[in-house]
JSON list of C-alpha atoms in Angstrom, two decimals:
[
{"chain": "A", "resi": 11, "resn": "MET", "atom": "CA", "xyz": [27.86, 17.91, -0.10]},
{"chain": "A", "resi": 12, "resn": "PRO", "atom": "CA", "xyz": [25.05, 18.08, -3.07]},
{"chain": "A", "resi": 13, "resn": "THR", "atom": "CA", "xyz": [23.30, 21.51, -3.43]},
{"chain": "A", "resi": 14, "resn": "THR", "atom": "CA", "xyz": [19.75, 22.11, -3.67]},
{"chain": "A", "resi": 15, "resn": "HIS", "atom": "CA", "xyz": [19.92, 25.24, -5.65]},
{"chain": "A", "resi": 16, "resn": "GLU", "atom": "CA", "xyz": [17.27, 24.27, -8.10]},
{"chain": "A", "resi": 17, "resn": "TYR", "atom": "CA", "xyz": [14.73, 23.67, -5.37]},
{"chain": "A", "resi": 18, "resn": "ARG", "atom": "CA", "xyz": [12.76, 26.53, -4.69]},
{"chain": "A", "resi": 19, "resn": "ARG", "atom": "CA", "xyz": [10.17, 26.78, -1.81]},
{"chain": "A", "resi": 20, "resn": "ASN", "atom": "CA", "xyz": [9.29, 30.23, -0.02]},
{"chain": "A", "resi": 21, "resn": "ASP", "atom": "CA", "xyz": [8.36, 28.53, 3.06]},
{"chain": "A", "resi": 22, "resn": "LEU", "atom": "CA", "xyz": [11.54, 26.91, 3.74]},
{"chain": "A", "resi": 23, "resn": "SER", "atom": "CA", "xyz": [13.29, 28.03, 7.12]},
{"chain": "A", "resi": 24, "resn": "VAL", "atom": "CA", "xyz": [17.22, 28.17, 7.31]},
{"chain": "A", "resi": 25, "resn": "ASP", "atom": "CA", "xyz": [17.16, 25.06, 9.35]},
{"chain": "A", "resi": 26, "resn": "GLN", "atom": "CA", "xyz": [14.97, 23.08, 6.86]},
{"chain": "A", "resi": 27, "resn": "GLN", "atom": "CA", "xyz": [17.12, 24.09, 4.05]},
{"chain": "A", "resi": 28, "resn": "LEU", "atom": "CA", "xyz": [20.13, 22.87, 6.04]},
{"chain": "A", "resi": 29, "resn": "ALA", "atom": "CA", "xyz": [18.25, 19.69, 6.94]},
{"chain": "A", "resi": 30, "resn": "LEU", "atom": "CA", "xyz": [17.39, 19.02, 3.40]},
{"chain": "A", "resi": 31, "resn": "ARG", "atom": "CA", "xyz": [21.08, 19.55, 2.28]},
{"chain": "A", "resi": 32, "resn": "THR", "atom": "CA", "xyz": [22.26, 17.21, 4.94]},
{"chain": "A", "resi": 33, "resn": "ALA", "atom": "CA", "xyz": [19.47, 14.46, 4.02]},
{"chain": "A", "resi": 34, "resn": "ALA", "atom": "CA", "xyz": [20.76, 14.83, 0.38]},
{"chain": "A", "resi": 35, "resn": "SER", "atom": "CA", "xyz": [24.27, 14.07, 1.53]},
{"chain": "A", "resi": 36, "resn": "ARG", "atom": "CA", "xyz": [23.34, 11.17, 3.30]},
{"chain": "A", "resi": 37, "resn": "LEU", "atom": "CA", "xyz": [21.35, 9.69, 0.54]},
{"chain": "A", "resi": 38, "resn": "CYS", "atom": "CA", "xyz": [24.07, 10.33, -1.98]},
{"chain": "A", "resi": 39, "resn": "GLU", "atom": "CA", "xyz": [26.44, 8.45, 0.30]},
{"chain": "A", "resi": 40, "resn": "ALA", "atom": "CA", "xyz": [23.91, 5.58, 0.76]},
{"chain": "A", "resi": 41, "resn": "PHE", "atom": "CA", "xyz": [23.45, 5.17, -3.08]},
{"chain": "A", "resi": 42, "resn": "ASP", "atom": "CA", "xyz": [26.81, 6.15, -4.23]},
{"chain": "A", "resi": 43, "resn": "GLY", "atom": "CA", "xyz": [27.53, 4.30, -7.56]},
{"chain": "A", "resi": 44, "resn": "VAL", "atom": "CA", "xyz": [23.79, 3.53, -7.94]},
{"chain": "A", "resi": 45, "resn": "PHE", "atom": "CA", "xyz": [22.14, 6.89, -8.63]},
{"chain": "A", "resi": 46, "resn": "GLY", "atom": "CA", "xyz": [23.62, 10.27, -9.23]},
{"chain": "A", "resi": 47, "resn": "ALA", "atom": "CA", "xyz": [22.95, 13.49, -7.21]},
{"chain": "A", "resi": 48, "resn": "GLU", "atom": "CA", "xyz": [20.41, 14.89, -9.43]},
{"chain": "A", "resi": 49, "resn": "THR", "atom": "CA", "xyz": [18.15, 11.70, -9.15]},
{"chain": "A", "resi": 50, "resn": "ILE", "atom": "CA", "xyz": [18.65, 11.65, -5.44]},
{"chain": "A", "resi": 51, "resn": "GLU", "atom": "CA", "xyz": [17.68, 15.21, -4.96]},
{"chain": "A", "resi": 52, "resn": "ARG", "atom": "CA", "xyz": [14.61, 15.04, -7.28]},
{"chain": "A", "resi": 53, "resn": "PHE", "atom": "CA", "xyz": [13.44, 11.98, -5.11]},
{"chain": "A", "resi": 54, "resn": "LEU", "atom": "CA", "xyz": [14.32, 13.99, -1.93]},
{"chain": "A", "resi": 55, "resn": "HIS", "atom": "CA", "xyz": [12.44, 17.13, -2.89]},
{"chain": "A", "resi": 56, "resn": "SER", "atom": "CA", "xyz": [9.42, 15.47, -4.46]},
{"chain": "A", "resi": 57, "resn": "SER", "atom": "CA", "xyz": [9.19, 13.50, -1.35]},
{"chain": "A", "resi": 58, "resn": "TYR", "atom": "CA", "xyz": [9.15, 16.79, 0.61]},
{"chain": "A", "resi": 59, "resn": "ASP", "atom": "CA", "xyz": [6.43, 18.15, -1.46]},
{"chain": "A", "resi": 60, "resn": "GLY", "atom": "CA", "xyz": [4.22, 15.15, -1.02]},
{"chain": "A", "resi": 61, "resn": "PHE", "atom": "CA", "xyz": [4.32, 15.63, 2.80]},
{"chain": "A", "resi": 62, "resn": "ALA", "atom": "CA", "xyz": [4.38, 19.40, 2.94]},
{"chain": "A", "resi": 63, "resn": "ALA", "atom": "CA", "xyz": [0.77, 20.11, 1.81]},
{"chain": "A", "resi": 64, "resn": "ALA", "atom": "CA", "xyz": [-0.97, 18.17, 4.55]},
{"chain": "A", "resi": 65, "resn": "SER", "atom": "CA", "xyz": [1.76, 18.27, 7.28]},
{"chain": "A", "resi": 66, "resn": "THR", "atom": "CA", "xyz": [1.01, 20.02, 10.71]},
{"chain": "A", "resi": 67, "resn": "VAL", "atom": "CA", "xyz": [4.60, 19.54, 11.99]},
{"chain": "A", "resi": 68, "resn": "PRO", "atom": "CA", "xyz": [6.86, 21.31, 9.42]},
{"chain": "A", "resi": 69, "resn": "ASN", "atom": "CA", "xyz": [10.07, 20.76, 11.43]},
{"chain": "A", "resi": 70, "resn": "TYR", "atom": "CA", "xyz": [9.65, 17.00, 10.80]},
{"chain": "A", "resi": 71, "resn": "LEU", "atom": "CA", "xyz": [9.28, 17.42, 7.19]},
{"chain": "A", "resi": 72, "resn": "PRO", "atom": "CA", "xyz": [13.01, 16.96, 6.11]},
{"chain": "A", "resi": 73, "resn": "LEU", "atom": "CA", "xyz": [13.20, 13.79, 8.04]},
{"chain": "A", "resi": 74, "resn": "LEU", "atom": "CA", "xyz": [9.92, 12.41, 6.68]},
{"chain": "A", "resi": 75, "resn": "ALA", "atom": "CA", "xyz": [11.03, 13.29, 3.23]},
{"chain": "A", "resi": 76, "resn": "GLU", "atom": "CA", "xyz": [14.57, 11.63, 3.75]},
{"chain": "A", "resi": 77, "resn": "ARG", "atom": "CA", "xyz": [12.92, 8.43, 4.90]},
{"chain": "A", "resi": 78, "resn": "PHE", "atom": "CA", "xyz": [10.50, 8.25, 2.16]},
{"chain": "A", "resi": 79, "resn": "ALA", "atom": "CA", "xyz": [13.05, 9.07, -0.56]},
{"chain": "A", "resi": 80, "resn": "ARG", "atom": "CA", "xyz": [15.37, 6.40, 0.80]},
{"chain": "A", "resi": 81, "resn": "GLN", "atom": "CA", "xyz": [12.51, 3.83, 0.40]},
{"chain": "A", "resi": 82, "resn": "ARG", "atom": "CA", "xyz": [11.69, 5.03, -3.04]},
{"chain": "A", "resi": 83, "resn": "LEU", "atom": "CA", "xyz": [15.24, 4.94, -4.11]},
{"chain": "A", "resi": 84, "resn": "HIS", "atom": "CA", "xyz": [15.60, 1.25, -2.98]},
{"chain": "A", "resi": 85, "resn": "VAL", "atom": "CA", "xyz": [12.45, 0.48, -4.93]},
{"chain": "A", "resi": 86, "resn": "LEU", "atom": "CA", "xyz": [13.78, 2.18, -8.05]},
{"chain": "A", "resi": 87, "resn": "ALA", "atom": "CA", "xyz": [16.90, 0.34, -7.68]},
{"chain": "A", "resi": 88, "resn": "ARG", "atom": "CA", "xyz": [14.86, -2.98, -7.71]},
{"chain": "A", "resi": 89, "resn": "VAL", "atom": "CA", "xyz": [12.92, -1.80, -10.78]},
{"chain": "A", "resi": 90, "resn": "GLU", "atom": "CA", "xyz": [15.92, -0.91, -12.58]},
{"chain": "A", "resi": 91, "resn": "GLY", "atom": "CA", "xyz": [17.65, -4.10, -11.96]},
{"chain": "A", "resi": 92, "resn": "HIS", "atom": "CA", "xyz": [20.34, -2.84, -9.59]},
{"chain": "A", "resi": 93, "resn": "GLN", "atom": "CA", "xyz": [18.98, -5.11, -6.83]},
{"chain": "A", "resi": 94, "resn": "ARG", "atom": "CA", "xyz": [18.11, -8.81, -7.85]},
{"chain": "A", "resi": 95, "resn": "ASP", "atom": "CA", "xyz": [17.23, -10.88, -5.03]},
{"chain": "A", "resi": 96, "resn": "GLY", "atom": "CA", "xyz": [14.16, -12.54, -6.37]},
{"chain": "A", "resi": 97, "resn": "LYS", "atom": "CA", "xyz": [12.02, -11.95, -3.29]},
{"chain": "A", "resi": 98, "resn": "PRO", "atom": "CA", "xyz": [8.16, -11.32, -3.73]},
{"chain": "A", "resi": 99, "resn": "THR", "atom": "CA", "xyz": [7.10, -7.85, -3.22]},
{"chain": "A", "resi": 100, "resn": "VAL", "atom": "CA", "xyz": [3.81, -6.70, -1.96]},
{"chain": "A", "resi": 101, "resn": "LEU", "atom": "CA", "xyz": [2.35, -2.96, -1.86]},
{"chain": "A", "resi": 102, "resn": "PHE", "atom": "CA", "xyz": [-0.45, -2.48, 0.74]},
{"chain": "A", "resi": 103, "resn": "LEU", "atom": "CA", "xyz": [-2.61, 0.66, -0.05]},
{"chain": "A", "resi": 104, "resn": "CYS", "atom": "CA", "xyz": [-5.54, 2.21, 1.78]},
{"chain": "A", "resi": 105, "resn": "VAL", "atom": "CA", "xyz": [-7.10, 5.71, 1.87]},
{"chain": "A", "resi": 106, "resn": "HIS", "atom": "CA", "xyz": [-4.77, 7.27, 4.72]},
{"chain": "A", "resi": 107, "resn": "ASN", "atom": "CA", "xyz": [-2.14, 4.73, 5.31]},
{"chain": "A", "resi": 108, "resn": "ALA", "atom": "CA", "xyz": [-2.86, 5.09, 8.99]},
{"chain": "A", "resi": 109, "resn": "GLY", "atom": "CA", "xyz": [-4.58, 1.87, 9.90]},
{"chain": "A", "resi": 110, "resn": "ARG", "atom": "CA", "xyz": [-5.39, -0.98, 7.81]},
{"chain": "A", "resi": 111, "resn": "SER", "atom": "CA", "xyz": [-2.37, -0.88, 5.33]},
{"chain": "A", "resi": 112, "resn": "GLN", "atom": "CA", "xyz": [0.04, -0.21, 8.25]},
{"chain": "A", "resi": 113, "resn": "MET", "atom": "CA", "xyz": [-1.20, -3.18, 10.20]},
{"chain": "A", "resi": 114, "resn": "ALA", "atom": "CA", "xyz": [-1.00, -5.33, 7.15]},
{"chain": "A", "resi": 115, "resn": "LEU", "atom": "CA", "xyz": [2.60, -4.02, 6.51]},
{"chain": "A", "resi": 116, "resn": "GLY", "atom": "CA", "xyz": [3.52, -4.87, 10.19]},
{"chain": "A", "resi": 117, "resn": "PHE", "atom": "CA", "xyz": [2.07, -8.44, 9.98]},
{"chain": "A", "resi": 118, "resn": "PHE", "atom": "CA", "xyz": [3.76, -9.11, 6.65]},
{"chain": "A", "resi": 119, "resn": "GLN", "atom": "CA", "xyz": [7.24, -7.83, 7.79]},
{"chain": "A", "resi": 120, "resn": "HIS", "atom": "CA", "xyz": [7.01, -9.81, 11.03]},
{"chain": "A", "resi": 121, "resn": "LEU", "atom": "CA", "xyz": [5.77, -13.06, 9.51]},
{"chain": "A", "resi": 122, "resn": "ALA", "atom": "CA", "xyz": [7.88, -12.86, 6.20]},
{"chain": "A", "resi": 123, "resn": "GLY", "atom": "CA", "xyz": [11.21, -11.84, 7.76]},
{"chain": "A", "resi": 124, "resn": "ASP", "atom": "CA", "xyz": [13.81, -11.61, 5.21]},
{"chain": "A", "resi": 125, "resn": "GLY", "atom": "CA", "xyz": [11.70, -13.89, 2.84]},
{"chain": "A", "resi": 126, "resn": "ALA", "atom": "CA", "xyz": [9.61, -11.09, 1.05]},
{"chain": "A", "resi": 127, "resn": "VAL", "atom": "CA", "xyz": [9.66, -7.34, 0.77]},
{"chain": "A", "resi": 128, "resn": "ALA", "atom": "CA", "xyz": [6.46, -5.06, 1.34]},
{"chain": "A", "resi": 129, "resn": "TRP", "atom": "CA", "xyz": [5.71, -1.39, 1.30]},
{"chain": "A", "resi": 130, "resn": "SER", "atom": "CA", "xyz": [2.58, 0.59, 2.22]},
{"chain": "A", "resi": 131, "resn": "GLY", "atom": "CA", "xyz": [0.90, 3.78, 0.85]},
{"chain": "A", "resi": 132, "resn": "SER", "atom": "CA", "xyz": [-2.07, 5.85, 0.36]},
{"chain": "A", "resi": 133, "resn": "SER", "atom": "CA", "xyz": [-4.23, 8.03, -1.96]},
{"chain": "A", "resi": 134, "resn": "GLU", "atom": "CA", "xyz": [-4.62, 10.50, 0.82]},
{"chain": "A", "resi": 135, "resn": "PRO", "atom": "CA", "xyz": [-2.01, 10.36, 3.50]},
{"chain": "A", "resi": 136, "resn": "GLY", "atom": "CA", "xyz": [-3.15, 11.06, 7.05]},
{"chain": "A", "resi": 137, "resn": "HIS", "atom": "CA", "xyz": [-1.28, 12.99, 9.69]},
{"chain": "A", "resi": 138, "resn": "GLU", "atom": "CA", "xyz": [-0.32, 10.16, 11.90]},
{"chain": "A", "resi": 139, "resn": "ILE", "atom": "CA", "xyz": [-0.75, 6.44, 12.45]},
{"chain": "A", "resi": 140, "resn": "ASN", "atom": "CA", "xyz": [-4.03, 5.45, 14.06]},
{"chain": "A", "resi": 141, "resn": "PRO", "atom": "CA", "xyz": [-3.22, 5.15, 17.94]},
{"chain": "A", "resi": 142, "resn": "ALA", "atom": "CA", "xyz": [-5.76, 2.35, 18.22]},
{"chain": "A", "resi": 143, "resn": "ALA", "atom": "CA", "xyz": [-4.05, 0.42, 15.55]},
{"chain": "A", "resi": 144, "resn": "VAL", "atom": "CA", "xyz": [-0.72, 0.89, 17.20]},
{"chain": "A", "resi": 145, "resn": "VAL", "atom": "CA", "xyz": [-1.99, -0.52, 20.61]},
{"chain": "A", "resi": 146, "resn": "ALA", "atom": "CA", "xyz": [-3.66, -3.34, 18.80]},
{"chain": "A", "resi": 147, "resn": "MET", "atom": "CA", "xyz": [-0.54, -4.37, 17.04]},
{"chain": "A", "resi": 148, "resn": "ALA", "atom": "CA", "xyz": [1.53, -3.99, 20.04]},
{"chain": "A", "resi": 149, "resn": "GLU", "atom": "CA", "xyz": [-0.71, -6.51, 21.73]},
{"chain": "A", "resi": 150, "resn": "ARG", "atom": "CA", "xyz": [0.43, -9.01, 19.18]},
{"chain": "A", "resi": 151, "resn": "GLY", "atom": "CA", "xyz": [3.98, -7.97, 19.85]},
{"chain": "A", "resi": 152, "resn": "ILE", "atom": "CA", "xyz": [4.58, -5.91, 16.50]},
{"chain": "A", "resi": 153, "resn": "ASP", "atom": "CA", "xyz": [5.58, -2.16, 16.86]},
{"chain": "A", "resi": 154, "resn": "ILE", "atom": "CA", "xyz": [4.15, 0.05, 14.06]},
{"chain": "A", "resi": 155, "resn": "SER", "atom": "CA", "xyz": [4.70, 3.14, 15.98]},
{"chain": "A", "resi": 156, "resn": "GLY", "atom": "CA", "xyz": [7.82, 4.33, 14.09]},
{"chain": "A", "resi": 157, "resn": "GLU", "atom": "CA", "xyz": [6.00, 4.23, 10.91]},
{"chain": "A", "resi": 158, "resn": "PHE", "atom": "CA", "xyz": [4.37, 7.18, 8.98]},
{"chain": "A", "resi": 159, "resn": "PRO", "atom": "CA", "xyz": [1.60, 7.83, 6.53]},
{"chain": "A", "resi": 160, "resn": "LYS", "atom": "CA", "xyz": [2.92, 8.29, 3.05]},
{"chain": "A", "resi": 161, "resn": "PRO", "atom": "CA", "xyz": [1.53, 8.59, -0.53]},
{"chain": "A", "resi": 162, "resn": "TRP", "atom": "CA", "xyz": [1.97, 5.73, -3.18]},
{"chain": "A", "resi": 163, "resn": "ALA", "atom": "CA", "xyz": [4.50, 6.51, -5.61]},
{"chain": "A", "resi": 164, "resn": "GLU", "atom": "CA", "xyz": [4.67, 5.44, -9.25]},
{"chain": "A", "resi": 165, "resn": "GLU", "atom": "CA", "xyz": [8.02, 3.47, -9.04]},
{"chain": "A", "resi": 166, "resn": "ILE", "atom": "CA", "xyz": [6.69, 1.55, -5.89]},
{"chain": "A", "resi": 167, "resn": "VAL", "atom": "CA", "xyz": [3.67, 0.40, -7.85]},
{"chain": "A", "resi": 168, "resn": "ARG", "atom": "CA", "xyz": [5.94, -0.64, -10.71]},
{"chain": "A", "resi": 169, "resn": "ALA", "atom": "CA", "xyz": [8.15, -2.73, -8.38]},
{"chain": "A", "resi": 170, "resn": "ALA", "atom": "CA", "xyz": [5.39, -4.61, -6.68]},
{"chain": "A", "resi": 171, "resn": "ASP", "atom": "CA", "xyz": [4.39, -8.19, -7.63]},
{"chain": "A", "resi": 172, "resn": "VAL", "atom": "CA", "xyz": [1.05, -7.76, -5.78]},
{"chain": "A", "resi": 173, "resn": "VAL", "atom": "CA", "xyz": [-0.88, -4.71, -5.02]},
{"chain": "A", "resi": 174, "resn": "VAL", "atom": "CA", "xyz": [-3.34, -5.07, -2.20]},
{"chain": "A", "resi": 175, "resn": "THR", "atom": "CA", "xyz": [-6.01, -2.21, -2.00]},
{"chain": "A", "resi": 176, "resn": "MET", "atom": "CA", "xyz": [-8.31, -1.70, 1.09]},
{"chain": "A", "resi": 177, "resn": "GLY", "atom": "CA", "xyz": [-10.94, 0.99, 0.50]},
{"chain": "A", "resi": 178, "resn": "CYS", "atom": "CA", "xyz": [-9.35, 3.26, -1.77]},
{"chain": "A", "resi": 179, "resn": "GLY", "atom": "CA", "xyz": [-11.34, 2.58, -4.74]},
{"chain": "A", "resi": 180, "resn": "ASP", "atom": "CA", "xyz": [-10.68, 4.39, -7.99]},
{"chain": "A", "resi": 181, "resn": "ALA", "atom": "CA", "xyz": [-8.03, 6.58, -6.15]},
{"chain": "A", "resi": 182, "resn": "CYS", "atom": "CA", "xyz": [-5.66, 3.60, -6.13]},
{"chain": "A", "resi": 183, "resn": "PRO", "atom": "CA", "xyz": [-3.34, 3.23, -9.01]},
{"chain": "A", "resi": 184, "resn": "VAL", "atom": "CA", "xyz": [-4.01, 0.66, -11.66]},
{"chain": "A", "resi": 185, "resn": "HIS", "atom": "CA", "xyz": [-1.38, -0.69, -14.02]},
{"chain": "A", "resi": 186, "resn": "PRO", "atom": "CA", "xyz": [-2.15, -3.16, -16.67]},
{"chain": "A", "resi": 187, "resn": "GLY", "atom": "CA", "xyz": [-0.80, -6.57, -16.03]},
{"chain": "A", "resi": 188, "resn": "LYS", "atom": "CA", "xyz": [-0.26, -6.04, -12.34]},
{"chain": "A", "resi": 189, "resn": "ARG", "atom": "CA", "xyz": [-1.92, -8.51, -9.98]},
{"chain": "A", "resi": 190, "resn": "TYR", "atom": "CA", "xyz": [-4.31, -6.87, -7.71]},
{"chain": "A", "resi": 191, "resn": "LEU", "atom": "CA", "xyz": [-6.15, -8.02, -4.57]},
{"chain": "A", "resi": 192, "resn": "ASP", "atom": "CA", "xyz": [-9.11, -6.04, -3.03]},
{"chain": "A", "resi": 193, "resn": "TRP", "atom": "CA", "xyz": [-9.49, -6.69, 0.65]},
{"chain": "A", "resi": 194, "resn": "VAL", "atom": "CA", "xyz": [-12.78, -5.51, 1.99]},
{"chain": "A", "resi": 195, "resn": "LEU", "atom": "CA", "xyz": [-12.16, -4.46, 5.67]},
{"chain": "A", "resi": 196, "resn": "ASP", "atom": "CA", "xyz": [-13.77, -2.19, 8.09]},
{"chain": "A", "resi": 197, "resn": "ASP", "atom": "CA", "xyz": [-12.06, 1.18, 8.41]},
{"chain": "A", "resi": 198, "resn": "PRO", "atom": "CA", "xyz": [-10.37, 1.56, 12.13]},
{"chain": "A", "resi": 199, "resn": "ALA", "atom": "CA", "xyz": [-10.35, 5.24, 11.87]},
{"chain": "A", "resi": 200, "resn": "GLY", "atom": "CA", "xyz": [-11.85, 6.90, 14.89]},
{"chain": "A", "resi": 201, "resn": "ARG", "atom": "CA", "xyz": [-12.57, 3.41, 16.54]},
{"chain": "A", "resi": 202, "resn": "ALA", "atom": "CA", "xyz": [-11.48, 2.21, 20.08]},
{"chain": "A", "resi": 203, "resn": "VAL", "atom": "CA", "xyz": [-8.99, -0.52, 20.33]},
{"chain": "A", "resi": 204, "resn": "GLU", "atom": "CA", "xyz": [-11.77, -2.96, 21.24]},
{"chain": "A", "resi": 205, "resn": "ASP", "atom": "CA", "xyz": [-13.32, -2.28, 17.91]},
{"chain": "A", "resi": 206, "resn": "VAL", "atom": "CA", "xyz": [-9.91, -2.45, 15.91]},
{"chain": "A", "resi": 207, "resn": "ARG", "atom": "CA", "xyz": [-8.97, -6.03, 17.17]},
{"chain": "A", "resi": 208, "resn": "SER", "atom": "CA", "xyz": [-11.34, -7.89, 15.01]},
{"chain": "A", "resi": 209, "resn": "VAL", "atom": "CA", "xyz": [-9.85, -5.74, 11.95]},
{"chain": "A", "resi": 210, "resn": "ARG", "atom": "CA", "xyz": [-6.34, -6.60, 12.94]},
{"chain": "A", "resi": 211, "resn": "ASP", "atom": "CA", "xyz": [-7.19, -10.32, 13.35]},
{"chain": "A", "resi": 212, "resn": "GLU", "atom": "CA", "xyz": [-8.84, -10.42, 9.94]},
{"chain": "A", "resi": 213, "resn": "ILE", "atom": "CA", "xyz": [-5.77, -8.78, 8.39]},
{"chain": "A", "resi": 214, "resn": "GLU", "atom": "CA", "xyz": [-3.45, -11.08, 9.95]},
{"chain": "A", "resi": 215, "resn": "ARG", "atom": "CA", "xyz": [-5.50, -13.90, 8.58]},
{"chain": "A", "resi": 216, "resn": "ARG", "atom": "CA", "xyz": [-5.31, -12.68, 4.95]},
{"chain": "A", "resi": 217, "resn": "VAL", "atom": "CA", "xyz": [-1.59, -11.68, 5.12]},
{"chain": "A", "resi": 218, "resn": "ARG", "atom": "CA", "xyz": [-0.84, -15.23, 6.45]},
{"chain": "A", "resi": 219, "resn": "ALA", "atom": "CA", "xyz": [-2.75, -16.66, 3.51]},
{"chain": "A", "resi": 220, "resn": "LEU", "atom": "CA", "xyz": [-0.97, -14.36, 0.99]},
{"chain": "A", "resi": 221, "resn": "LEU", "atom": "CA", "xyz": [2.43, -15.44, 2.29]},
{"chain": "A", "resi": 222, "resn": "VAL", "atom": "CA", "xyz": [1.70, -19.19, 2.01]},
{"chain": "A", "resi": 223, "resn": "GLU", "atom": "CA", "xyz": [0.47, -18.50, -1.79]},
{"chain": "A", "resi": 224, "resn": "LEU", "atom": "CA", "xyz": [3.67, -16.57, -2.25]},
{"chain": "A", "resi": 225, "resn": "GLU", "atom": "CA", "xyz": [5.60, -19.69, -1.06]},
{"chain": "A", "resi": 226, "resn": "VAL", "atom": "CA", "xyz": [7.10, -17.55, 1.98]},
{"chain": "A", "resi": 227, "resn": "LEU", "atom": "CA", "xyz": [5.17, -19.48, 4.86]},
{"chain": "A", "resi": 228, "resn": "VAL", "atom": "CA", "xyz": [4.22, -22.98, 4.75]},
{"chain": "A", "resi": 229, "resn": "GLY", "atom": "CA", "xyz": [0.53, -23.58, 5.06]}
]
């Protein structure tokens, strides 16, 4: 099992340390032959740090870190050419990754199926997915309750063919030569389901149009 002896945090309980070592072992098995243990641990630990500052549920941090590190490693594999499937990739960004970008990701994955790849992120990750957004999406048969707010990461931006921003302004990363779309949408934060439905429907319309443009859906 890979060690985490180079990783130092004074606030880690024994259970959290064990959980991180177990997570590192699972990731090393999943990416065996693609990335070395040092790279995997670096991504796991930086993912942990990304959630630790704002988290109110420290017991779940190792699990969140593992999930995010796994996503980032899959993305890095695409960037470095370990995975070449030719699928268009889209990154949805908003301020907290709790409402708009999560609904966009939900529609994109639901509509695109295996025809495209999408991720979401934020400049200031929230604590949880907006409950009203979860309900509004469930009304359309799409479950986003298992998602979680997460920061954007450099390798994810590099891997995306299209970056869709939603209200994060100058805080969103800008890479020369990358295609950006800025979707001006009402922020559903703090709103009731009745008020979120119109935002949800506009997001669906725009996601469908983007998928047609990417030739994933037929218009």
